[in-house]
Amino acid sequence: MEPRPQSDIVFRTEGVTKVYATGEVKVYALAGVDLELHEGELTVLLGPSGSGKSTLLNILGGLDHATEGRVWFKGMELTGMNDRALTRFRRDHVGFIFQFYNLVASLTARENVALVTDIAPDPMRPEEALDIVGLGHRLDHFPAQMSGGEQQRVAIARAIAKRPEVLLCDEPTGALDSKTGVQVLEALDRINREFGTTTAVITHAAAIRKMAHRVIRFQDGRIASVEVNETRLHPHEIEW
Ligand code: ADP
């Protein structure tokens, strides 16, 4: 494979460590991570529970600080930014999706998405974002009237409505069965293909690696391997 030019790199880390000190005991959540996420790619992060995946994603997304090492988003160094600058970075560039959807129960799907579009500089209309995730017919439903998979797709619509350059997803299908999980993955896959949104997905379900451009395996706070898929499966071809 041809080496890619540096400009293709969206996130880069160099020697990132994260140490949690609880009393006398030090836990190395990350023990020296050098990583690159490439423009337009969908990367799957695999590895056992406790191997450091969430910690890394939170540092990339500016939700947390590294203990040591350096982190760049394109030309911008995140390391050393204060919380206010990190908040601006998140707002301008990053969409997050977590295992639990964090929707406002008293608001409809459309209103949940509008919470974000009301404050973003160049947002999609909530209807457009919900249409992209296949929920154009559920605009006025409340979270309690939707399945877990539908609620997660509302959360995805909310994340993409501000047109972020990157989507960081921490176990987006973790609370879903395989069938509804596939619909969530299809939404992520579609966004990646149509908008070229650079996407990172943490998952326990190893089969999901088959839809990725690139698969990074974590072990004990380190990267154990990086693989590039020559061919990718569509989410509906994946079962777990
Ligand atoms: P993964 O996402 O791969 O399951 P995490 O990044 O959540 O792994 O956790 C990596 C390690 O860091 C684990 O040993 C975990 O217990 C520890 N850890 C994570 N967050 C904290 C915290 N806030 N305080 C103390 N230890 C933590």
Short mmCIF file of C-alpha atoms and ligand atoms in Angstrom, two decimals:
data_model
loop_
_atom_site.label_atom_id
_atom_site.label_comp_id
_atom_site.label_asym_id
_atom_site.label_seq_id
_atom_site.Cartn_x
_atom_site.Cartn_y
_atom_site.Cartn_z
CA MET A 1 0.00 0.00 0.00
CA GLU A 2 1.18 3.53 -0.87
CA PRO A 3 2.23 5.61 2.12
CA ARG A 4 -0.36 8.28 2.69
CA PRO A 5 0.51 11.97 2.84
CA GLN A 6 0.46 13.54 6.28
CA SER A 7 -2.49 15.74 5.34
CA ASP A 8 -4.68 12.64 5.37
CA ILE A 9 -4.28 12.37 9.10
CA VAL A 10 -7.12 13.76 11.20
CA PHE A 11 -5.99 12.65 14.67
CA ARG A 12 -2.44 11.79 15.65
CA THR A 13 -1.12 10.85 19.07
CA GLU A 14 2.44 10.43 20.21
CA GLY A 15 3.33 8.53 23.37
CA VAL A 16 0.01 9.17 25.08
CA THR A 17 -0.26 7.89 28.63
CA LYS A 18 -3.09 8.23 31.10
CA VAL A 19 -2.48 7.42 34.72
CA TYR A 20 -5.21 7.19 37.33
CA ALA A 21 -3.96 7.37 40.87
CA THR A 22 -6.34 5.93 43.43
CA GLY A 23 -4.60 6.18 46.79
CA GLU A 24 -1.24 4.41 46.55
CA VAL A 25 -2.17 2.49 43.42
CA LYS A 26 -1.44 3.82 39.93
CA VAL A 27 -3.45 2.49 37.02
CA TYR A 28 -2.00 3.00 33.55
CA ALA A 29 -5.17 3.28 31.47
CA LEU A 30 -2.93 4.17 28.51
CA ALA A 31 0.72 3.23 28.49
CA GLY A 32 2.20 4.96 25.43
CA VAL A 33 -0.15 5.13 22.46
CA ASP A 34 0.98 6.26 18.99
CA LEU A 35 -2.01 6.34 16.71
CA GLU A 36 -3.31 7.89 13.51
CA LEU A 37 -6.89 8.24 12.34
CA HIS A 38 -7.20 8.98 8.63
CA GLU A 39 -9.47 11.36 6.79
CA GLY A 40 -12.73 9.81 5.67
CA GLU A 41 -12.01 6.43 7.25
CA LEU A 42 -14.15 4.39 9.57
CA THR A 43 -11.88 2.89 12.22
CA VAL A 44 -12.99 0.19 14.66
CA LEU A 45 -11.28 0.04 18.04
CA LEU A 46 -11.31 -3.45 19.55
CA GLY A 47 -9.90 -4.90 22.76
CA PRO A 48 -10.89 -6.33 26.10
CA SER A 49 -12.72 -4.31 28.69
CA GLY A 50 -10.27 -2.09 30.54
CA SER A 51 -7.72 -1.98 27.70
CA GLY A 52 -7.96 1.81 27.36
CA LYS A 53 -10.28 2.36 24.39
CA SER A 54 -12.71 4.78 26.06
CA THR A 55 -9.90 6.67 27.72
CA LEU A 56 -8.26 7.21 24.36
CA LEU A 57 -11.50 8.24 22.63
CA ASN A 58 -12.21 10.75 25.40
CA ILE A 59 -8.76 12.27 25.01
CA LEU A 60 -9.14 12.51 21.20
CA GLY A 61 -12.52 14.17 21.65
CA GLY A 62 -11.22 16.70 24.15
CA LEU A 63 -13.28 15.31 27.03
CA ASP A 64 -10.17 14.39 29.00
CA HIS A 65 -6.47 15.25 29.23
CA ALA A 66 -3.54 12.91 28.65
CA THR A 67 -1.10 12.53 31.54
CA GLU A 68 1.83 12.54 29.10
CA GLY A 69 2.32 12.57 25.35
CA ARG A 70 0.89 14.72 22.59
CA VAL A 71 -2.37 14.81 20.61
CA TRP A 72 -3.12 16.65 17.37
CA PHE A 73 -6.33 17.24 15.46
CA LYS A 74 -5.21 18.18 11.95
CA GLY A 75 -2.83 21.10 12.51
CA MET A 76 -4.12 21.86 15.99
CA GLU A 77 -2.38 20.52 19.08
CA LEU A 78 -4.91 19.58 21.75
CA THR A 79 -2.35 18.84 24.42
CA GLY A 80 -2.01 21.80 26.70
CA MET A 81 -5.32 23.39 25.69
CA ASN A 82 -7.38 24.63 28.59
CA ASP A 83 -10.91 23.39 29.19
CA ARG A 84 -12.46 26.35 27.46
CA ALA A 85 -10.45 25.80 24.27
CA LEU A 86 -11.25 22.09 24.38
CA THR A 87 -14.94 22.87 24.69
CA ARG A 88 -14.72 25.03 21.59
CA PHE A 89 -12.81 22.29 19.77
CA ARG A 90 -15.52 19.73 20.63
CA ARG A 91 -18.32 22.05 19.64
CA ASP A 92 -16.78 22.94 16.29
CA HIS A 93 -15.41 19.57 15.16
CA VAL A 94 -16.65 16.50 17.07
CA GLY A 95 -19.86 14.50 17.29
CA PHE A 96 -20.10 11.96 20.11
CA ILE A 97 -22.24 8.85 20.38
CA PHE A 98 -22.31 6.82 23.57
CA GLN A 99 -23.82 3.50 24.59
CA PHE A 100 -26.74 5.23 26.28
CA TYR A 101 -28.53 7.77 24.18
CA ASN A 102 -28.94 10.68 26.61
CA LEU A 103 -32.06 12.00 24.92
CA VAL A 104 -34.32 14.45 26.71
CA ALA A 105 -37.42 12.40 27.61
CA SER A 106 -39.84 15.34 27.42
CA LEU A 107 -38.78 16.34 23.89
CA THR A 108 -39.66 14.74 20.55
CA ALA A 109 -37.03 13.33 18.19
CA ARG A 110 -37.12 16.56 16.19
CA GLU A 111 -36.78 18.70 19.32
CA ASN A 112 -33.90 16.60 20.66
CA VAL A 113 -31.98 17.23 17.43
CA ALA A 114 -32.99 20.90 17.39
CA LEU A 115 -31.23 21.37 20.75
CA VAL A 116 -27.99 21.11 18.79
CA THR A 117 -29.01 22.73 15.52
CA ASP A 118 -30.21 25.83 17.35
CA ILE A 119 -26.65 26.60 18.48
CA ALA A 120 -24.49 25.33 15.58
CA PRO A 121 -23.14 27.72 12.91
CA ASP A 122 -24.10 25.72 9.77
CA PRO A 123 -26.46 22.97 10.87
CA MET A 124 -28.67 20.61 8.91
CA ARG A 125 -32.37 20.90 9.53
CA PRO A 126 -33.42 18.39 12.22
CA GLU A 127 -35.74 16.75 9.67
CA GLU A 128 -32.81 16.21 7.29
CA ALA A 129 -30.60 14.69 10.00
CA LEU A 130 -33.41 12.37 11.11
CA ASP A 131 -34.09 11.37 7.51
CA ILE A 132 -30.44 10.35 7.04
CA VAL A 133 -30.72 7.88 9.95
CA GLY A 134 -34.00 6.50 8.60
CA LEU A 135 -36.30 8.26 11.06
CA GLY A 136 -38.03 10.74 8.79
CA HIS A 137 -41.34 9.15 9.83
CA ARG A 138 -40.66 9.44 13.58
CA LEU A 139 -40.13 13.20 13.90
CA ASP A 140 -42.79 13.80 16.53
CA HIS A 141 -42.27 10.67 18.59
CA PHE A 142 -40.92 10.89 22.13
CA PRO A 143 -38.02 8.69 23.24
CA ALA A 144 -40.35 6.42 25.27
CA GLN A 145 -42.31 5.70 22.07
CA MET A 146 -39.21 4.45 20.25
CA SER A 147 -37.10 1.28 20.40
CA GLY A 148 -33.54 1.38 21.72
CA GLY A 149 -32.19 1.28 18.16
CA GLU A 150 -34.42 4.17 17.11
CA GLN A 151 -33.37 6.19 20.14
CA GLN A 152 -29.74 5.60 19.29
CA ARG A 153 -30.41 6.77 15.73
CA VAL A 154 -31.93 9.97 17.12
CA ALA A 155 -28.70 10.40 19.09
CA ILE A 156 -26.75 9.90 15.85
CA ALA A 157 -28.94 12.47 14.06
CA ARG A 158 -28.24 14.88 16.91
CA ALA A 159 -24.49 14.23 16.60
CA ILE A 160 -24.34 14.72 12.80
CA ALA A 161 -26.73 17.66 12.55
CA LYS A 162 -23.94 20.14 13.22
CA ARG A 163 -21.91 18.53 10.37
CA PRO A 164 -18.93 17.48 12.50
CA GLU A 165 -15.70 16.44 10.79
CA VAL A 166 -15.36 13.47 13.13
CA LEU A 167 -17.74 11.11 14.88
CA LEU A 168 -16.48 9.35 18.00
CA CYS A 169 -18.67 6.41 19.01
CA ASP A 170 -18.20 4.52 22.28
CA GLU A 171 -20.06 1.18 22.16
CA PRO A 172 -22.93 2.58 20.05
CA THR A 173 -24.54 -0.86 19.77
CA GLY A 174 -23.60 -2.01 23.29
CA ALA A 175 -27.17 -1.88 24.60
CA LEU A 176 -28.80 -3.28 21.46
CA ASP A 177 -29.50 -6.71 20.03
CA SER A 178 -27.78 -7.61 16.79
CA LYS A 179 -30.76 -6.77 14.55
CA THR A 180 -31.34 -3.24 15.85
CA GLY A 181 -27.58 -2.80 16.21
CA VAL A 182 -27.20 -3.35 12.46
CA GLN A 183 -29.55 -0.44 11.75
CA VAL A 184 -27.37 1.80 13.93
CA LEU A 185 -24.24 0.63 12.11
CA GLU A 186 -25.95 1.23 8.76
CA ALA A 187 -26.60 4.82 9.80
CA LEU A 188 -22.92 5.27 10.76
CA ASP A 189 -21.76 3.60 7.55
CA ARG A 190 -24.02 5.81 5.42
CA ILE A 191 -22.77 8.99 7.10
CA ASN A 192 -19.17 7.89 6.60
CA ARG A 193 -19.74 7.09 2.91
CA GLU A 194 -21.92 10.07 1.98
CA PHE A 195 -20.32 12.82 4.01
CA GLY A 196 -16.81 11.41 4.37
CA THR A 197 -17.07 11.90 8.13
CA THR A 198 -14.00 10.42 9.81
CA THR A 199 -15.44 7.90 12.27
CA ALA A 200 -14.07 5.87 15.18
CA VAL A 201 -16.21 3.12 16.72
CA ILE A 202 -15.36 1.31 19.94
CA THR A 203 -16.97 -2.10 20.16
CA HIS A 204 -16.91 -5.40 22.02
CA ALA A 205 -18.44 -7.16 19.03
CA ALA A 206 -15.40 -8.26 17.03
CA ALA A 207 -17.49 -9.00 13.91
CA ILE A 208 -18.06 -5.27 13.47
CA ARG A 209 -14.40 -4.95 12.41
CA LYS A 210 -15.47 -6.23 8.99
CA MET A 211 -17.18 -2.93 8.13
CA ALA A 212 -14.08 -0.85 8.95
CA HIS A 213 -11.38 0.59 6.74
CA ARG A 214 -8.97 0.10 9.63
CA VAL A 215 -9.01 -1.97 12.81
CA ILE A 216 -6.97 -1.02 15.88
CA ARG A 217 -6.68 -3.57 18.69
CA PHE A 218 -5.93 -2.47 22.23
CA GLN A 219 -4.36 -4.57 24.95
CA ASP A 220 -3.29 -3.33 28.39
CA GLY A 221 -3.31 0.35 27.46
CA ARG A 222 -1.29 -0.19 24.30
CA ILE A 223 -2.01 -0.75 20.62
CA ALA A 224 -1.47 -4.44 19.92
CA SER A 225 -2.13 -4.31 16.17
CA VAL A 226 -3.42 -2.18 13.30
CA GLU A 227 -4.98 -3.83 10.26
CA VAL A 228 -6.32 -2.36 7.04
CA ASN A 229 -9.27 -4.16 5.43
CA GLU A 230 -8.89 -4.68 1.69
CA THR A 231 -12.63 -5.24 1.38
CA ARG A 232 -15.36 -4.04 3.70
CA LEU A 233 -18.71 -5.62 4.47
CA HIS A 234 -21.95 -3.71 4.60
CA PRO A 235 -23.44 -3.78 8.10
CA HIS A 236 -26.35 -5.96 6.99
CA GLU A 237 -23.82 -8.65 6.02
CA ILE A 238 -22.48 -8.74 9.57
CA GLU A 239 -23.88 -10.84 12.41
CA TRP A 240 -22.76 -10.98 16.00
P1 ADP B 1 -12.03 0.21 27.83
O1 ADP B 1 -12.73 1.34 27.18
O2 ADP B 1 -11.08 -0.51 26.90
O3 ADP B 1 -12.96 -0.74 28.52
P2 ADP B 1 -11.15 2.21 29.75
O4 ADP B 1 -10.46 3.24 28.94
O5 ADP B 1 -12.53 2.47 30.18
O6 ADP B 1 -11.06 0.80 28.96
O7 ADP B 1 -10.31 1.91 31.06
C1 ADP B 1 -8.89 1.64 31.05
C2 ADP B 1 -8.42 1.44 32.48
O8 ADP B 1 -8.49 2.67 33.19
C3 ADP B 1 -9.23 0.44 33.28
O9 ADP B 1 -8.35 -0.27 34.11
C4 ADP B 1 -10.14 1.33 34.10
O10 ADP B 1 -10.51 0.70 35.29
C5 ADP B 1 -9.26 2.55 34.35
N1 ADP B 1 -10.05 3.78 34.54
C6 ADP B 1 -10.83 4.37 33.59
N2 ADP B 1 -11.39 5.51 34.09
C7 ADP B 1 -10.95 5.62 35.36
C8 ADP B 1 -11.17 6.59 36.42
N3 ADP B 1 -11.95 7.66 36.23
N4 ADP B 1 -10.55 6.38 37.61
C9 ADP B 1 -9.75 5.31 37.80
N5 ADP B 1 -9.49 4.38 36.86
C10 ADP B 1 -10.09 4.52 35.66
#
